[in-house]
């Protein structure tokens, strides 16, 4: 059976009080609507169709080729929104799943189970409800004496008796496709002048057709985000889920309450994450690492057996057996090879740091390459920017740079050379040379060509 999916996301989300469309507000680092698209992949091979309206271009740009898009020019209600997808989807599928762009906690397996239910339903629709004492403005499910669903009544239209109903509409529906397309136009206009998809339930029951409604087992999945308070609730629930998944996969998390892992992060077995650590974007961390406390790692790839304490790493690459911190900062394009040691207060940008190199204390390396086993003395900095261009510093294998050295790029330091403490190096230094002073001058050449 072919299943297509419609995600409604044309509304403004007024209660968010935001310049940005509601469905693009992130949960665990990805837009709300992205999470729903992931869930859809678990039951359908078809790309979902997202109904966009408010700031449609921004939503399309953000979700890109993960979905098809149809435009709802005016927001005339949830049924009117579904109608916008009719031309694209009619005749293409057996089942149409409809859900909202603001329910990022809904799980793929829950949706899959509902589609299975609908396959066996003789009636035209199966839907999810939630049993909750906190109605959150949700529509109420009205059932007859036999317990069969009769209608969904929006909160604004409820009588005082109906307001007490604790079975609520989640807004996840699974329709027999042909029936949906034939009956959308039978929905009456609401008291607010909109066309509510909720009213299609009564269209079915009036004809004596069976509506299957089942309560979701985990009410958290049903949370719809209407405000920033709801957003933070969803973030907390998603954080708990992600942390639990990693712990089950063999990662130790000392304090899950203060560990913030984005949804696309990957972590290897036997790695330990210490408190107040933020792992963001497409970060990948290998096995047997110790990360944190107080560390932020964004879009960075880290190998095995690394130790990162109280540091910030962004768009960087770190190989195996590297230790960083406390107070290290890797910026975009920093690449630390095996066994690099980077101690207190180091900053590295757009640089390759060769295997076994040590950068113990207070350094800045920008646009630099170092060879193997280089020692960068305390307080060494590269003057990589002359006010116009970013210039390169090249440091060969086994160089020993004395403390407080300034390397004025472009400059090359030859293999085994030793710029002395406090030198300001503005000319290339030959292999094995020892240079001192400001600007640095040679005091000893290599033995084979010394005077
Ligand atoms: C809706 C349901 C309600 C349910 C609740 C669960 C209706 C009428 N009500 O109420 O029964 O309990 O969800 O969260 O369906 N949208 C459009 N185009 C429109 C109108 C809305 O795309 O013309 C989209 C919005 O962007 C939003 C979603 O549909 O993502 C729901 O709209 P909203 O106005 O938030 O409905 P609720 O009041 O939450
Ligand atoms: Ca809503």
XYZ file of N, CA and C and ligand atoms in Angstrom, residues 15 22 100 102 226, ligand 2:
16
model
N 1.681 32.714 18.778
C 2.013 32.640 20.211
C 3.514 32.451 20.476
N 7.256 29.237 12.939
C 7.292 28.344 14.107
C 8.009 27.037 13.823
N 0.783 17.609 11.950
C 1.109 19.027 12.041
C 2.616 19.234 12.140
N 4.100 21.173 14.059
C 4.534 21.645 15.377
C 4.462 20.546 16.442
N 3.087 25.509 20.850
C 2.429 26.768 20.498
C 3.171 27.974 21.058
Ca -1.090 24.023 17.267
